[in-house]
mmCIF file of N, CA, C and O in Angstrom:
data_model
loop_
_atom_site.group_PDB
_atom_site.id
_atom_site.type_symbol
_atom_site.label_atom_id
_atom_site.label_comp_id
_atom_site.label_asym_id
_atom_site.label_seq_id
_atom_site.Cartn_x
_atom_site.Cartn_y
_atom_site.Cartn_z
ATOM 1 N N UNK A 1352 -9.862 118.334 184.420
ATOM 2 C CA UNK A 1352 -11.292 118.569 184.397
ATOM 3 C C UNK A 1352 -11.960 117.474 183.573
ATOM 4 O O UNK A 1352 -11.524 117.176 182.474
ATOM 5 N N UNK A 1353 -13.031 116.878 184.078
ATOM 6 C CA UNK A 1353 -13.718 115.826 183.331
ATOM 7 C C UNK A 1353 -14.251 116.340 181.995
ATOM 8 O O UNK A 1353 -14.631 117.502 181.877
ATOM 9 N N UNK A 1354 -14.291 115.459 180.991
ATOM 10 C CA UNK A 1354 -14.766 115.841 179.667
ATOM 11 C C UNK A 1354 -16.207 116.342 179.677
ATOM 12 O O UNK A 1354 -16.581 117.199 178.889
ATOM 13 N N UNK A 1355 -17.032 115.809 180.596
ATOM 14 C CA UNK A 1355 -18.443 116.210 180.604
ATOM 15 C C UNK A 1355 -18.637 117.671 181.005
ATOM 16 O O UNK A 1355 -19.708 118.214 180.871
ATOM 17 N N UNK A 1356 -17.592 118.338 181.471
ATOM 18 C CA UNK A 1356 -17.694 119.750 181.802
ATOM 19 C C UNK A 1356 -17.548 120.618 180.557
ATOM 20 O O UNK A 1356 -17.759 121.811 180.616
ATOM 21 N N UNK A 1357 -17.180 120.047 179.445
ATOM 22 C CA UNK A 1357 -17.009 120.833 178.232
ATOM 23 C C UNK A 1357 -15.777 121.703 178.334
ATOM 24 O O UNK A 1357 -14.807 121.358 178.985
ATOM 25 N N UNK A 1358 -15.838 122.859 177.702
ATOM 26 C CA UNK A 1358 -14.696 123.760 177.688
ATOM 27 C C UNK A 1358 -14.760 124.697 178.879
ATOM 28 O O UNK A 1358 -15.180 125.847 178.781
ATOM 29 N N UNK A 1359 -14.359 124.219 180.028
ATOM 30 C CA UNK A 1359 -14.465 124.983 181.267
ATOM 31 C C UNK A 1359 -13.649 126.257 181.235
ATOM 32 O O UNK A 1359 -14.031 127.257 181.804
ATOM 33 N N UNK A 1360 -12.526 126.233 180.560
ATOM 34 C CA UNK A 1360 -11.687 127.413 180.530
ATOM 35 C C UNK A 1360 -12.385 128.554 179.797
ATOM 36 O O UNK A 1360 -12.227 129.702 180.170
ATOM 37 N N UNK A 1361 -13.177 128.252 178.794
ATOM 38 C CA UNK A 1361 -13.871 129.301 178.054
ATOM 39 C C UNK A 1361 -14.909 129.993 178.918
ATOM 40 O O UNK A 1361 -14.945 131.210 178.986
ATOM 41 N N UNK A 1362 -15.792 129.247 179.582
ATOM 42 C CA UNK A 1362 -16.814 129.922 180.370
ATOM 43 C C UNK A 1362 -16.237 130.525 181.645
ATOM 44 O O UNK A 1362 -16.686 131.568 182.091
ATOM 45 N N UNK A 1363 -15.205 129.921 182.207
ATOM 46 C CA UNK A 1363 -14.560 130.534 183.372
ATOM 47 C C UNK A 1363 -13.880 131.846 182.972
ATOM 48 O O UNK A 1363 -14.021 132.851 183.659
ATOM 49 N N UNK A 1364 -13.183 131.842 181.850
ATOM 50 C CA UNK A 1364 -12.528 133.061 181.379
ATOM 51 C C UNK A 1364 -13.559 134.150 181.106
ATOM 52 O O UNK A 1364 -13.336 135.318 181.442
ATOM 53 N N UNK A 1365 -14.691 133.785 180.521
ATOM 54 C CA UNK A 1365 -15.753 134.743 180.272
ATOM 55 C C UNK A 1365 -16.243 135.345 181.583
ATOM 56 O O UNK A 1365 -16.374 136.564 181.712
ATOM 57 N N UNK A 1366 -16.496 134.501 182.565
ATOM 58 C CA UNK A 1366 -16.989 134.984 183.855
ATOM 59 C C UNK A 1366 -15.973 135.900 184.530
ATOM 60 O O UNK A 1366 -16.346 136.899 185.136
ATOM 61 N N UNK A 1367 -14.702 135.555 184.429
ATOM 62 C CA UNK A 1367 -13.670 136.389 185.047
ATOM 63 C C UNK A 1367 -13.593 137.762 184.382
ATOM 64 O O UNK A 1367 -13.206 138.738 185.025
ATOM 65 N N UNK A 1368 -13.979 137.842 183.120
ATOM 66 C CA UNK A 1368 -13.975 139.134 182.418
ATOM 67 C C UNK A 1368 -15.182 139.985 182.778
ATOM 68 O O UNK A 1368 -15.089 141.199 182.828
ATOM 69 N N UNK A 1369 -16.331 139.373 183.004
ATOM 70 C CA UNK A 1369 -17.564 140.149 183.177
ATOM 71 C C UNK A 1369 -18.038 140.286 184.619
ATOM 72 O O UNK A 1369 -18.884 141.130 184.897
ATOM 73 N N UNK A 1370 -17.519 139.488 185.522
ATOM 74 C CA UNK A 1370 -17.957 139.561 186.924
ATOM 75 C C UNK A 1370 -16.760 139.730 187.848
ATOM 76 O O UNK A 1370 -15.644 139.399 187.507
ATOM 77 N N UNK A 1371 -17.036 140.231 189.035
ATOM 78 C CA UNK A 1371 -15.999 140.345 190.044
ATOM 79 C C UNK A 1371 -15.604 138.954 190.508
ATOM 80 O O UNK A 1371 -16.431 138.040 190.548
ATOM 81 N N UNK A 1372 -14.341 138.799 190.881
ATOM 82 C CA UNK A 1372 -13.858 137.508 191.357
ATOM 83 C C UNK A 1372 -14.175 137.410 192.839
ATOM 84 O O UNK A 1372 -13.357 137.687 193.706
ATOM 85 N N UNK A 1373 -15.419 137.071 193.108
ATOM 86 C CA UNK A 1373 -15.887 136.912 194.478
ATOM 87 C C UNK A 1373 -17.137 136.048 194.471
ATOM 88 O O UNK A 1373 -17.836 135.973 193.461
ATOM 89 N N UNK A 1374 -17.382 135.402 195.587
ATOM 90 C CA UNK A 1374 -18.559 134.545 195.708
ATOM 91 C C UNK A 1374 -19.811 135.415 195.663
ATOM 92 O O UNK A 1374 -19.923 136.393 196.407
ATOM 93 N N UNK A 1375 -20.735 135.061 194.802
ATOM 94 C CA UNK A 1375 -21.973 135.818 194.669
ATOM 95 C C UNK A 1375 -22.944 135.548 195.803
ATOM 96 O O UNK A 1375 -23.951 136.238 195.936
ATOM 97 N N UNK A 1376 -22.638 134.580 196.647
ATOM 98 C CA UNK A 1376 -23.531 134.280 197.775
ATOM 99 C C UNK A 1376 -23.009 134.838 199.096
ATOM 100 O O UNK A 1376 -23.749 135.469 199.824
ATOM 101 N N UNK A 1377 -21.738 134.607 199.393
ATOM 102 C CA UNK A 1377 -21.217 135.049 200.696
ATOM 103 C C UNK A 1377 -20.219 136.195 200.592
ATOM 104 O O UNK A 1377 -19.848 136.781 201.604
ATOM 105 N N UNK A 1378 -19.776 136.520 199.379
ATOM 106 C CA UNK A 1378 -18.865 137.633 199.183
ATOM 107 C C UNK A 1378 -17.388 137.309 199.347
ATOM 108 O O UNK A 1378 -16.541 138.193 199.233
ATOM 109 N N UNK A 1379 -17.039 136.047 199.591
ATOM 110 C CA UNK A 1379 -15.632 135.659 199.768
ATOM 111 C C UNK A 1379 -14.812 136.051 198.542
ATOM 112 O O UNK A 1379 -15.222 135.803 197.404
ATOM 113 N N UNK A 1380 -13.647 136.687 198.797
ATOM 114 C CA UNK A 1380 -12.786 137.104 197.692
ATOM 115 C C UNK A 1380 -11.302 137.059 198.038
ATOM 116 O O UNK A 1380 -10.486 137.702 197.397
ATOM 117 N N UNK A 1381 -10.941 136.299 199.043
ATOM 118 C CA UNK A 1381 -9.551 136.259 199.519
ATOM 119 C C UNK A 1381 -8.619 135.421 198.653
ATOM 120 O O UNK A 1381 -7.442 135.706 198.557
ATOM 121 N N UNK A 1382 -9.132 134.373 198.021
ATOM 122 C CA UNK A 1382 -8.298 133.463 197.239
ATOM 123 C C UNK A 1382 -8.986 133.166 195.910
ATOM 124 O O UNK A 1382 -9.979 132.443 195.856
ATOM 125 N N UNK A 1383 -8.439 133.707 194.843
ATOM 126 C CA UNK A 1383 -9.024 133.551 193.510
ATOM 127 C C UNK A 1383 -9.188 132.078 193.120
ATOM 128 O O UNK A 1383 -10.150 131.701 192.459
ATOM 129 N N UNK A 1384 -8.261 131.230 193.547
ATOM 130 C CA UNK A 1384 -8.320 129.806 193.200
ATOM 131 C C UNK A 1384 -9.510 129.101 193.856
ATOM 132 O O UNK A 1384 -9.926 128.043 193.405
ATOM 133 N N UNK A 1385 -10.057 129.695 194.910
ATOM 134 C CA UNK A 1385 -11.187 129.086 195.616
ATOM 135 C C UNK A 1385 -12.533 129.459 194.991
ATOM 136 O O UNK A 1385 -13.570 128.990 195.434
ATOM 137 N N UNK A 1386 -12.515 130.289 193.951
ATOM 138 C CA UNK A 1386 -13.749 130.703 193.286
ATOM 139 C C UNK A 1386 -13.973 129.813 192.061
ATOM 140 O O UNK A 1386 -13.097 129.657 191.217
ATOM 141 N N UNK A 1387 -15.146 129.215 192.007
ATOM 142 C CA UNK A 1387 -15.501 128.324 190.901
ATOM 143 C C UNK A 1387 -16.737 128.863 190.198
ATOM 144 O O UNK A 1387 -17.452 129.710 190.727
ATOM 145 N N UNK A 1388 -16.986 128.351 189.005
ATOM 146 C CA UNK A 1388 -18.179 128.738 188.251
ATOM 147 C C UNK A 1388 -19.216 127.631 188.394
ATOM 148 O O UNK A 1388 -18.947 126.469 188.102
ATOM 149 N N UNK A 1389 -20.390 128.010 188.867
ATOM 150 C CA UNK A 1389 -21.487 127.068 189.093
ATOM 151 C C UNK A 1389 -22.559 127.268 188.018
ATOM 152 O O UNK A 1389 -22.887 128.391 187.660
ATOM 153 N N UNK A 1390 -23.087 126.159 187.498
ATOM 154 C CA UNK A 1390 -24.199 126.191 186.555
ATOM 155 C C UNK A 1390 -25.494 126.136 187.368
ATOM 156 O O UNK A 1390 -25.791 125.113 187.992
ATOM 157 N N UNK A 1391 -26.230 127.208 187.360
ATOM 158 C CA UNK A 1391 -27.454 127.308 188.172
ATOM 159 C C UNK A 1391 -28.456 126.205 187.844
ATOM 160 O O UNK A 1391 -29.073 125.644 188.742
ATOM 161 N N UNK A 1392 -28.629 125.910 186.564
ATOM 162 C CA UNK A 1392 -29.605 124.881 186.181
ATOM 163 C C UNK A 1392 -28.994 123.478 186.153
ATOM 164 O O UNK A 1392 -29.644 122.527 185.764
ATOM 165 N N UNK A 1393 -27.721 123.394 186.554
ATOM 166 C CA UNK A 1393 -26.964 122.144 186.621
ATOM 167 C C UNK A 1393 -26.722 121.495 185.253
ATOM 168 O O UNK A 1393 -26.302 120.359 185.167
ATOM 169 N N UNK A 1394 -26.989 122.237 184.200
ATOM 170 C CA UNK A 1394 -26.723 121.777 182.840
ATOM 171 C C UNK A 1394 -25.368 122.336 182.436
ATOM 172 O O UNK A 1394 -25.244 123.513 182.124
ATOM 173 N N UNK A 1395 -24.348 121.496 182.426
ATOM 174 C CA UNK A 1395 -22.988 121.946 182.148
ATOM 175 C C UNK A 1395 -22.785 122.408 180.710
ATOM 176 O O UNK A 1395 -21.758 122.987 180.387
ATOM 177 N N UNK A 1396 -23.745 122.172 179.873
ATOM 178 C CA UNK A 1396 -23.655 122.638 178.485
ATOM 179 C C UNK A 1396 -24.276 124.026 178.299
ATOM 180 O O UNK A 1396 -24.100 124.657 177.271
ATOM 181 N N UNK A 1397 -25.032 124.476 179.290
ATOM 182 C CA UNK A 1397 -25.678 125.786 179.230
ATOM 183 C C UNK A 1397 -24.729 126.813 179.846
ATOM 184 O O UNK A 1397 -24.761 127.078 181.039
ATOM 185 N N UNK A 1398 -23.870 127.380 179.004
ATOM 186 C CA UNK A 1398 -22.849 128.305 179.478
ATOM 187 C C UNK A 1398 -23.200 129.769 179.233
ATOM 188 O O UNK A 1398 -22.324 130.603 179.037
ATOM 189 N N UNK A 1399 -24.492 130.088 179.272
ATOM 190 C CA UNK A 1399 -24.901 131.477 179.141
ATOM 191 C C UNK A 1399 -24.604 132.204 180.451
ATOM 192 O O UNK A 1399 -24.643 131.606 181.529
ATOM 193 N N UNK A 1400 -24.323 133.488 180.353
ATOM 194 C CA UNK A 1400 -23.997 134.283 181.541
ATOM 195 C C UNK A 1400 -25.094 134.184 182.597
ATOM 196 O O UNK A 1400 -24.809 134.087 183.789
ATOM 197 N N UNK A 1401 -26.354 134.203 182.176
ATOM 198 C CA UNK A 1401 -27.469 134.136 183.127
ATOM 199 C C UNK A 1401 -27.513 132.829 183.891
ATOM 200 O O UNK A 1401 -28.111 132.758 184.969
ATOM 201 N N UNK A 1402 -26.893 131.788 183.362
ATOM 202 C CA UNK A 1402 -26.907 130.479 184.018
ATOM 203 C C UNK A 1402 -25.658 130.226 184.864
ATOM 204 O O UNK A 1402 -25.594 129.238 185.570
ATOM 205 N N UNK A 1403 -24.695 131.113 184.809
ATOM 206 C CA UNK A 1403 -23.437 130.910 185.528
ATOM 207 C C UNK A 1403 -23.356 131.811 186.745
ATOM 208 O O UNK A 1403 -23.831 132.945 186.733
ATOM 209 N N UNK A 1404 -22.744 131.284 187.790
ATOM 210 C CA UNK A 1404 -22.633 132.012 189.049
ATOM 211 C C UNK A 1404 -21.253 131.752 189.645
ATOM 212 O O UNK A 1404 -20.784 130.619 189.648
ATOM 213 N N UNK A 1405 -20.607 132.801 190.121
ATOM 214 C CA UNK A 1405 -19.316 132.664 190.786
ATOM 215 C C UNK A 1405 -19.582 132.277 192.243
ATOM 216 O O UNK A 1405 -20.303 132.989 192.948
ATOM 217 N N UNK A 1406 -19.009 131.150 192.672
ATOM 218 C CA UNK A 1406 -19.180 130.694 194.049
ATOM 219 C C UNK A 1406 -17.831 130.313 194.638
ATOM 220 O O UNK A 1406 -16.948 129.826 193.929
ATOM 221 N N UNK A 1407 -17.688 130.505 195.945
ATOM 222 C CA UNK A 1407 -16.502 129.989 196.627
ATOM 223 C C UNK A 1407 -16.684 128.477 196.771
ATOM 224 O O UNK A 1407 -17.788 127.950 196.597
ATOM 225 N N UNK A 1408 -15.615 127.802 197.067
ATOM 226 C CA UNK A 1408 -15.677 126.335 197.187
ATOM 227 C C UNK A 1408 -16.682 125.902 198.255
ATOM 228 O O UNK A 1408 -17.388 124.902 198.072
ATOM 229 N N UNK A 1409 -16.784 126.648 199.349
ATOM 230 C CA UNK A 1409 -17.729 126.278 200.406
ATOM 231 C C UNK A 1409 -19.179 126.403 199.945
ATOM 232 O O UNK A 1409 -19.979 125.489 200.142
ATOM 233 N N UNK A 1410 -19.534 127.541 199.352
ATOM 234 C CA UNK A 1410 -20.913 127.715 198.880
ATOM 235 C C UNK A 1410 -21.247 126.724 197.768
ATOM 236 O O UNK A 1410 -22.369 126.242 197.687
ATOM 237 N N UNK A 1411 -20.264 126.391 196.938
ATOM 238 C CA UNK A 1411 -20.495 125.411 195.873
ATOM 239 C C UNK A 1411 -20.760 124.038 196.478
ATOM 240 O O UNK A 1411 -21.662 123.311 196.037
ATOM 241 N N UNK A 1412 -20.008 123.669 197.499
ATOM 242 C CA UNK A 1412 -20.228 122.378 198.166
ATOM 243 C C UNK A 1412 -21.605 122.346 198.823
ATOM 244 O O UNK A 1412 -22.310 121.336 198.729
ATOM 245 N N UNK A 1413 -22.004 123.433 199.450
ATOM 246 C CA UNK A 1413 -23.316 123.504 200.076
ATOM 247 C C UNK A 1413 -24.407 123.362 199.009
ATOM 248 O O UNK A 1413 -25.397 122.652 199.199
ATOM 249 N N UNK A 1414 -24.245 124.031 197.875
ATOM 250 C CA UNK A 1414 -25.221 123.953 196.786
ATOM 251 C C UNK A 1414 -25.421 122.513 196.320
ATOM 252 O O UNK A 1414 -26.528 122.108 195.999
ATOM 253 N N UNK A 1415 -24.358 121.735 196.316
ATOM 254 C CA UNK A 1415 -24.441 120.351 195.857
ATOM 255 C C UNK A 1415 -24.536 119.353 197.010
ATOM 256 O O UNK A 1415 -24.361 118.164 196.817
ATOM 257 N N UNK A 1416 -24.798 119.866 198.212
ATOM 258 C CA UNK A 1416 -24.991 119.046 199.414
ATOM 259 C C UNK A 1416 -23.830 118.082 199.673
ATOM 260 O O UNK A 1416 -24.043 116.929 200.036
ATOM 261 N N UNK A 1417 -22.619 118.548 199.469
ATOM 262 C CA UNK A 1417 -21.441 117.722 199.684
ATOM 263 C C UNK A 1417 -21.009 117.756 201.133
ATOM 264 O O UNK A 1417 -20.410 116.821 201.638
ATOM 265 N N UNK A 1418 -21.350 118.826 201.823
ATOM 266 C CA UNK A 1418 -20.885 118.975 203.217
ATOM 267 C C UNK A 1418 -21.836 118.316 204.174
ATOM 268 O O UNK A 1418 -22.949 118.038 203.889
#
């Protein structure tokens, strides 16, 4: 994980404790490894629960216009 992401394991672990392991946009929940934590405001230092969203890899790519 790039250094600019900060302590990704901490905010990911927090999200896994407080939210269901499923995409908050499409509901995908078949593969836990495909679920990532997205920063809604795109500020990777803002790791508050309100700013974090569980997304599948596809919805995350769409959010960042990678596809």
